[in-house]
């Protein structure tokens, strides 16, 4: 077995739903502190790949490694549950739809996991919630319920909730696509701030300008494969593949 040397390593990832092959032999490395963007049309496999990293969508074949530990180990059920719960504590994930608990305030949404999984006392968890909600500009609304918040505010609370577990890796799955256009930038600003702090991030996004300004590398996926990847300055300006050029023409010119 080859030695694992990359912070995130995806080896020959395959995923099928019945006869539909969604991921086709994808290998990908992400280094600590890197920000990697994934773009592509709906159905290209972007979200499935992201969810496979913390085994929310278990692979049909291949391996996922995080910081030297294989995530998708084959283990007896009870051992697997213990292993994957431990691994998921190191991975923060923010979804398209905010998934906040509606009966809990912002504070309670953020403190629940640290209290449950890290056995923090209430005072410690409250301090952590205040720090993370302040980081995303939501401290003034710490005791608001989700129904009292805008979509952008809910998503910022969701980011604070993920950060409260002090993850090694953050995954963003189209975090702004459910938001009204005027609310998108407030969430993007939070992600840009995390990028400045060198948080390792993998971001599935449909926003080309954001990917160009934040990401170190961008991958274009189509029909379950990575067609092309590179620095945004190269991928967006001088793509080498016809499929990449066609996608960018449609999405960049269409947005202008």
mmCIF file of C-alpha atoms in Angstrom:
data_model
loop_
_atom_site.group_PDB
_atom_site.id
_atom_site.type_symbol
_atom_site.label_atom_id
_atom_site.label_comp_id
_atom_site.label_asym_id
_atom_site.label_seq_id
_atom_site.Cartn_x
_atom_site.Cartn_y
_atom_site.Cartn_z
ATOM 1 C CA UNK A 1 0.000 0.000 0.000
ATOM 2 C CA UNK A 2 1.330 3.444 -0.895
ATOM 3 C CA UNK A 3 1.921 5.878 1.928
ATOM 4 C CA UNK A 4 -0.735 8.561 2.326
ATOM 5 C CA UNK A 5 0.945 11.960 2.093
ATOM 6 C CA UNK A 6 -1.812 14.398 1.133
ATOM 7 C CA UNK A 7 -4.200 16.094 3.532
ATOM 8 C CA UNK A 8 -7.242 14.900 1.569
ATOM 9 C CA UNK A 9 -6.774 12.072 -0.884
ATOM 10 C CA UNK A 10 -9.489 10.574 -3.059
ATOM 11 C CA UNK A 11 -8.361 7.378 -4.741
ATOM 12 C CA UNK A 12 -10.266 5.928 -7.691
ATOM 13 C CA UNK A 13 -13.665 7.020 -6.360
ATOM 14 C CA UNK A 14 -16.610 5.281 -7.963
ATOM 15 C CA UNK A 15 -20.273 5.663 -7.120
ATOM 16 C CA UNK A 16 -23.291 4.053 -8.696
ATOM 17 C CA UNK A 17 -26.983 4.303 -7.920
ATOM 18 C CA UNK A 18 -28.264 1.073 -9.434
ATOM 19 C CA UNK A 19 -27.148 1.128 -13.060
ATOM 20 C CA UNK A 20 -26.433 4.870 -13.017
ATOM 21 C CA UNK A 21 -22.701 5.533 -12.628
ATOM 22 C CA UNK A 22 -22.390 8.942 -10.959
ATOM 23 C CA UNK A 23 -18.640 8.979 -10.183
ATOM 24 C CA UNK A 24 -16.228 7.285 -12.570
ATOM 25 C CA UNK A 25 -12.762 6.550 -11.179
ATOM 26 C CA UNK A 26 -11.985 9.995 -9.711
ATOM 27 C CA UNK A 27 -8.635 10.602 -8.009
ATOM 28 C CA UNK A 28 -7.952 13.926 -6.343
ATOM 29 C CA UNK A 29 -5.540 15.368 -3.771
ATOM 30 C CA UNK A 30 -6.061 18.460 -1.622
ATOM 31 C CA UNK A 31 -3.271 19.887 0.506
ATOM 32 C CA UNK A 32 -3.674 21.473 3.931
ATOM 33 C CA UNK A 33 -4.790 25.099 3.599
ATOM 34 C CA UNK A 34 -5.842 24.757 -0.049
ATOM 35 C CA UNK A 35 -9.174 26.023 -1.359
ATOM 36 C CA UNK A 36 -10.500 23.850 -4.174
ATOM 37 C CA UNK A 37 -13.579 24.768 -6.184
ATOM 38 C CA UNK A 38 -15.707 22.270 -8.086
ATOM 39 C CA UNK A 39 -17.872 23.477 -10.966
ATOM 40 C CA UNK A 40 -20.068 21.678 -13.464
ATOM 41 C CA UNK A 41 -23.629 21.244 -14.613
ATOM 42 C CA UNK A 42 -26.371 19.737 -12.477
ATOM 43 C CA UNK A 43 -25.978 15.964 -12.380
ATOM 44 C CA UNK A 44 -22.233 15.996 -13.052
ATOM 45 C CA UNK A 45 -21.433 14.315 -9.710
ATOM 46 C CA UNK A 46 -20.140 17.355 -7.794
ATOM 47 C CA UNK A 47 -22.340 17.022 -4.718
ATOM 48 C CA UNK A 48 -22.008 13.234 -4.655
ATOM 49 C CA UNK A 49 -18.212 13.583 -4.580
ATOM 50 C CA UNK A 50 -18.420 16.129 -1.773
ATOM 51 C CA UNK A 51 -20.780 13.977 0.284
ATOM 52 C CA UNK A 52 -18.537 10.945 -0.236
ATOM 53 C CA UNK A 53 -15.686 12.704 1.579
ATOM 54 C CA UNK A 54 -17.433 12.244 4.936
ATOM 55 C CA UNK A 55 -19.188 9.058 3.790
ATOM 56 C CA UNK A 56 -22.671 10.578 3.630
ATOM 57 C CA UNK A 57 -22.875 9.016 0.161
ATOM 58 C CA UNK A 58 -20.678 5.911 0.585
ATOM 59 C CA UNK A 59 -18.601 5.056 -2.462
ATOM 60 C CA UNK A 60 -19.188 1.930 -4.514
ATOM 61 C CA UNK A 61 -15.432 1.655 -4.980
ATOM 62 C CA UNK A 62 -12.295 3.566 -4.065
ATOM 63 C CA UNK A 63 -10.922 5.209 -0.935
ATOM 64 C CA UNK A 64 -11.210 8.543 0.882
ATOM 65 C CA UNK A 65 -8.351 9.602 3.168
ATOM 66 C CA UNK A 66 -8.265 12.566 5.560
ATOM 67 C CA UNK A 67 -5.066 13.578 7.317
ATOM 68 C CA UNK A 68 -3.588 10.096 7.119
ATOM 69 C CA UNK A 69 -6.715 8.149 8.108
ATOM 70 C CA UNK A 70 -8.989 6.281 5.716
ATOM 71 C CA UNK A 71 -12.531 7.597 6.113
ATOM 72 C CA UNK A 72 -14.505 4.865 4.339
ATOM 73 C CA UNK A 73 -13.081 1.847 6.111
ATOM 74 C CA UNK A 74 -14.834 -1.499 5.902
ATOM 75 C CA UNK A 75 -15.585 -2.334 9.530
ATOM 76 C CA UNK A 76 -18.200 -4.236 11.534
ATOM 77 C CA UNK A 77 -21.262 -2.022 12.035
ATOM 78 C CA UNK A 78 -20.588 -0.840 15.588
ATOM 79 C CA UNK A 79 -16.901 -0.168 14.924
ATOM 80 C CA UNK A 80 -17.795 1.699 11.735
ATOM 81 C CA UNK A 81 -20.268 3.925 13.615
ATOM 82 C CA UNK A 82 -17.606 4.865 16.174
ATOM 83 C CA UNK A 83 -15.016 5.461 13.425
ATOM 84 C CA UNK A 84 -17.209 7.579 11.136
ATOM 85 C CA UNK A 85 -18.559 9.701 14.006
ATOM 86 C CA UNK A 86 -14.967 10.449 14.982
ATOM 87 C CA UNK A 87 -14.025 11.314 11.382
ATOM 88 C CA UNK A 88 -17.059 13.564 10.900
ATOM 89 C CA UNK A 89 -16.015 15.655 13.869
ATOM 90 C CA UNK A 90 -13.084 16.811 11.734
ATOM 91 C CA UNK A 91 -15.209 17.729 8.702
ATOM 92 C CA UNK A 92 -17.620 20.670 8.683
ATOM 93 C CA UNK A 93 -20.258 20.611 5.961
ATOM 94 C CA UNK A 94 -22.583 23.389 4.845
ATOM 95 C CA UNK A 95 -25.478 22.428 2.596
ATOM 96 C CA UNK A 96 -27.573 24.330 0.082
ATOM 97 C CA UNK A 97 -30.513 24.286 2.496
ATOM 98 C CA UNK A 98 -29.512 25.424 5.929
ATOM 99 C CA UNK A 99 -30.769 22.430 7.954
ATOM 100 C CA UNK A 100 -31.030 24.459 11.159
ATOM 101 C CA UNK A 101 -33.249 23.092 13.903
ATOM 102 C CA UNK A 102 -36.282 25.431 13.775
ATOM 103 C CA UNK A 103 -37.122 25.059 17.479
ATOM 104 C CA UNK A 104 -33.612 26.118 18.540
ATOM 105 C CA UNK A 105 -32.054 29.580 18.650
ATOM 106 C CA UNK A 106 -28.839 30.357 16.774
ATOM 107 C CA UNK A 107 -26.962 29.807 20.041
ATOM 108 C CA UNK A 108 -28.609 26.417 20.608
ATOM 109 C CA UNK A 109 -28.017 25.306 17.015
ATOM 110 C CA UNK A 110 -24.306 26.100 17.366
ATOM 111 C CA UNK A 111 -23.787 24.640 20.850
ATOM 112 C CA UNK A 112 -25.654 21.351 20.405
ATOM 113 C CA UNK A 113 -22.895 19.325 18.692
ATOM 114 C CA UNK A 114 -19.975 20.541 20.870
ATOM 115 C CA UNK A 115 -21.953 19.714 24.025
ATOM 116 C CA UNK A 116 -23.033 16.319 22.723
ATOM 117 C CA UNK A 117 -19.840 15.181 21.001
ATOM 118 C CA UNK A 118 -17.121 17.037 22.893
ATOM 119 C CA UNK A 119 -18.823 17.048 26.305
ATOM 120 C CA UNK A 120 -18.447 20.809 26.720
ATOM 121 C CA UNK A 121 -20.147 22.451 29.676
ATOM 122 C CA UNK A 122 -22.840 25.004 28.847
ATOM 123 C CA UNK A 123 -20.597 27.972 29.681
ATOM 124 C CA UNK A 124 -17.813 26.644 27.427
ATOM 125 C CA UNK A 125 -20.260 25.941 24.616
ATOM 126 C CA UNK A 126 -21.809 29.410 24.961
ATOM 127 C CA UNK A 127 -18.374 31.031 24.692
ATOM 128 C CA UNK A 128 -17.640 28.960 21.591
ATOM 129 C CA UNK A 129 -21.001 29.923 20.049
ATOM 130 C CA UNK A 130 -20.365 33.597 20.713
ATOM 131 C CA UNK A 131 -16.926 33.380 19.084
ATOM 132 C CA UNK A 132 -18.172 31.583 15.976
ATOM 133 C CA UNK A 133 -21.317 33.663 15.551
ATOM 134 C CA UNK A 134 -19.206 36.794 15.918
ATOM 135 C CA UNK A 135 -16.880 35.467 13.200
ATOM 136 C CA UNK A 136 -19.807 35.214 10.760
ATOM 137 C CA UNK A 137 -21.365 38.515 11.821
ATOM 138 C CA UNK A 138 -24.322 36.988 13.676
ATOM 139 C CA UNK A 139 -23.511 37.670 17.334
ATOM 140 C CA UNK A 140 -26.304 40.249 17.664
ATOM 141 C CA UNK A 141 -28.819 37.568 16.649
ATOM 142 C CA UNK A 142 -27.489 34.821 18.881
ATOM 143 C CA UNK A 143 -30.876 34.258 20.554
ATOM 144 C CA UNK A 144 -32.991 34.536 17.393
ATOM 145 C CA UNK A 145 -34.842 31.524 15.997
ATOM 146 C CA UNK A 146 -34.384 30.522 12.331
ATOM 147 C CA UNK A 147 -37.863 31.858 11.507
ATOM 148 C CA UNK A 148 -36.632 35.320 12.561
ATOM 149 C CA UNK A 149 -33.631 35.226 10.202
ATOM 150 C CA UNK A 150 -33.157 35.845 6.483
ATOM 151 C CA UNK A 151 -31.778 33.119 4.252
ATOM 152 C CA UNK A 152 -28.297 34.634 4.320
ATOM 153 C CA UNK A 153 -28.395 34.896 8.107
ATOM 154 C CA UNK A 154 -29.508 31.270 8.427
ATOM 155 C CA UNK A 155 -26.640 30.155 6.225
ATOM 156 C CA UNK A 156 -24.149 32.138 8.302
ATOM 157 C CA UNK A 157 -25.472 30.412 11.440
ATOM 158 C CA UNK A 158 -25.053 27.078 9.638
ATOM 159 C CA UNK A 159 -21.409 27.969 8.900
ATOM 160 C CA UNK A 160 -20.875 28.957 12.555
ATOM 161 C CA UNK A 161 -22.390 25.636 13.616
ATOM 162 C CA UNK A 162 -19.922 23.746 11.403
ATOM 163 C CA UNK A 163 -16.972 25.838 12.630
ATOM 164 C CA UNK A 164 -17.891 25.239 16.269
ATOM 165 C CA UNK A 165 -16.598 21.677 15.950
ATOM 166 C CA UNK A 166 -13.206 23.164 14.975
ATOM 167 C CA UNK A 167 -12.966 21.033 11.827
ATOM 168 C CA UNK A 168 -9.809 20.341 9.840
ATOM 169 C CA UNK A 169 -11.765 20.585 6.587
ATOM 170 C CA UNK A 170 -14.826 22.561 5.463
ATOM 171 C CA UNK A 171 -17.101 21.360 2.660
ATOM 172 C CA UNK A 172 -19.553 23.761 1.019
ATOM 173 C CA UNK A 173 -22.234 22.278 -1.232
ATOM 174 C CA UNK A 174 -23.758 25.134 -3.268
ATOM 175 C CA UNK A 175 -24.004 27.171 -0.057
ATOM 176 C CA UNK A 176 -25.490 30.230 -1.790
ATOM 177 C CA UNK A 177 -27.681 28.701 -4.499
ATOM 178 C CA UNK A 178 -30.877 28.842 -2.409
ATOM 179 C CA UNK A 179 -30.376 32.517 -1.529
ATOM 180 C CA UNK A 180 -31.783 35.645 -3.110
ATOM 181 C CA UNK A 181 -29.062 37.425 -5.125
ATOM 182 C CA UNK A 182 -28.747 40.298 -2.639
ATOM 183 C CA UNK A 183 -27.990 37.818 0.183
ATOM 184 C CA UNK A 184 -25.319 35.826 -1.654
ATOM 185 C CA UNK A 185 -22.458 38.237 -0.989
ATOM 186 C CA UNK A 186 -22.865 38.174 2.802
ATOM 187 C CA UNK A 187 -22.279 34.399 2.772
ATOM 188 C CA UNK A 188 -19.474 34.659 0.219
ATOM 189 C CA UNK A 189 -17.736 37.185 2.471
ATOM 190 C CA UNK A 190 -17.682 34.633 5.300
ATOM 191 C CA UNK A 191 -16.107 32.037 3.011
ATOM 192 C CA UNK A 192 -13.567 34.598 1.798
ATOM 193 C CA UNK A 193 -12.642 35.314 5.414
ATOM 194 C CA UNK A 194 -12.109 31.599 6.054
ATOM 195 C CA UNK A 195 -9.921 31.451 2.945
ATOM 196 C CA UNK A 196 -7.793 34.282 4.357
ATOM 197 C CA UNK A 197 -7.377 32.206 7.530
ATOM 198 C CA UNK A 198 -6.126 29.283 5.382
ATOM 199 C CA UNK A 199 -8.967 26.950 6.282
ATOM 200 C CA UNK A 200 -8.854 23.920 3.991
ATOM 201 C CA UNK A 201 -12.034 24.069 1.909
ATOM 202 C CA UNK A 202 -13.666 22.197 -0.942
ATOM 203 C CA UNK A 203 -16.431 24.304 -2.442
ATOM 204 C CA UNK A 204 -19.050 23.171 -4.942
ATOM 205 C CA UNK A 205 -20.287 26.380 -6.528
ATOM 206 C CA UNK A 206 -22.096 27.751 -9.556
ATOM 207 C CA UNK A 207 -20.552 31.194 -9.065
ATOM 208 C CA UNK A 208 -17.600 31.535 -11.412
ATOM 209 C CA UNK A 209 -16.508 34.962 -10.125
ATOM 210 C CA UNK A 210 -16.393 33.674 -6.563
ATOM 211 C CA UNK A 211 -14.407 30.584 -7.568
ATOM 212 C CA UNK A 212 -11.978 32.750 -9.527
ATOM 213 C CA UNK A 213 -11.386 35.098 -6.600
ATOM 214 C CA UNK A 214 -11.123 32.570 -3.746
ATOM 215 C CA UNK A 215 -9.967 29.174 -5.018
ATOM 216 C CA UNK A 216 -6.398 27.986 -5.486
ATOM 217 C CA UNK A 217 -7.597 25.306 -7.906
ATOM 218 C CA UNK A 218 -10.825 24.728 -9.786
ATOM 219 C CA UNK A 219 -12.086 21.375 -11.085
ATOM 220 C CA UNK A 220 -14.621 21.108 -13.878
ATOM 221 C CA UNK A 221 -16.724 17.944 -13.617
ATOM 222 C CA UNK A 222 -18.979 16.499 -16.283
ATOM 223 C CA UNK A 223 -20.780 13.147 -16.378
ATOM 224 C CA UNK A 224 -18.972 11.780 -13.346
ATOM 225 C CA UNK A 225 -15.394 12.613 -14.306
ATOM 226 C CA UNK A 226 -13.004 15.481 -13.692
ATOM 227 C CA UNK A 227 -12.610 16.818 -17.218
ATOM 228 C CA UNK A 228 -10.061 19.495 -16.392
ATOM 229 C CA UNK A 229 -8.491 21.225 -13.424
ATOM 230 C CA UNK A 230 -6.061 24.022 -12.741
ATOM 231 C CA UNK A 231 -5.598 27.458 -11.197
ATOM 232 C CA UNK A 232 -8.650 29.646 -11.909
ATOM 233 C CA UNK A 233 -6.493 32.077 -13.894
ATOM 234 C CA UNK A 234 -5.748 29.239 -16.324
ATOM 235 C CA UNK A 235 -8.967 27.217 -16.250
ATOM 236 C CA UNK A 236 -11.280 30.185 -16.795
ATOM 237 C CA UNK A 237 -9.137 31.956 -19.376
ATOM 238 C CA UNK A 238 -7.435 29.147 -21.289
ATOM 239 C CA UNK A 239 -9.366 25.877 -20.865
ATOM 240 C CA UNK A 240 -7.970 23.048 -22.984
ATOM 241 C CA UNK A 241 -11.042 20.811 -23.231
ATOM 242 C CA UNK A 242 -14.050 21.406 -25.482
ATOM 243 C CA UNK A 243 -16.481 20.425 -22.700
ATOM 244 C CA UNK A 244 -14.917 22.979 -20.345
ATOM 245 C CA UNK A 245 -15.052 25.714 -22.960
ATOM 246 C CA UNK A 246 -18.710 24.985 -23.723
ATOM 247 C CA UNK A 247 -19.649 25.032 -20.021
ATOM 248 C CA UNK A 248 -17.805 28.278 -19.306
ATOM 249 C CA UNK A 249 -19.200 29.955 -22.422
ATOM 250 C CA UNK A 250 -22.703 29.139 -21.268
ATOM 251 C CA UNK A 251 -22.231 30.131 -17.629
ATOM 252 C CA UNK A 252 -19.916 33.122 -17.874
ATOM 253 C CA UNK A 253 -21.426 34.730 -20.950
ATOM 254 C CA UNK A 254 -24.893 33.866 -19.699
ATOM 255 C CA UNK A 255 -24.212 35.698 -16.445
ATOM 256 C CA UNK A 256 -22.815 38.813 -18.092
#
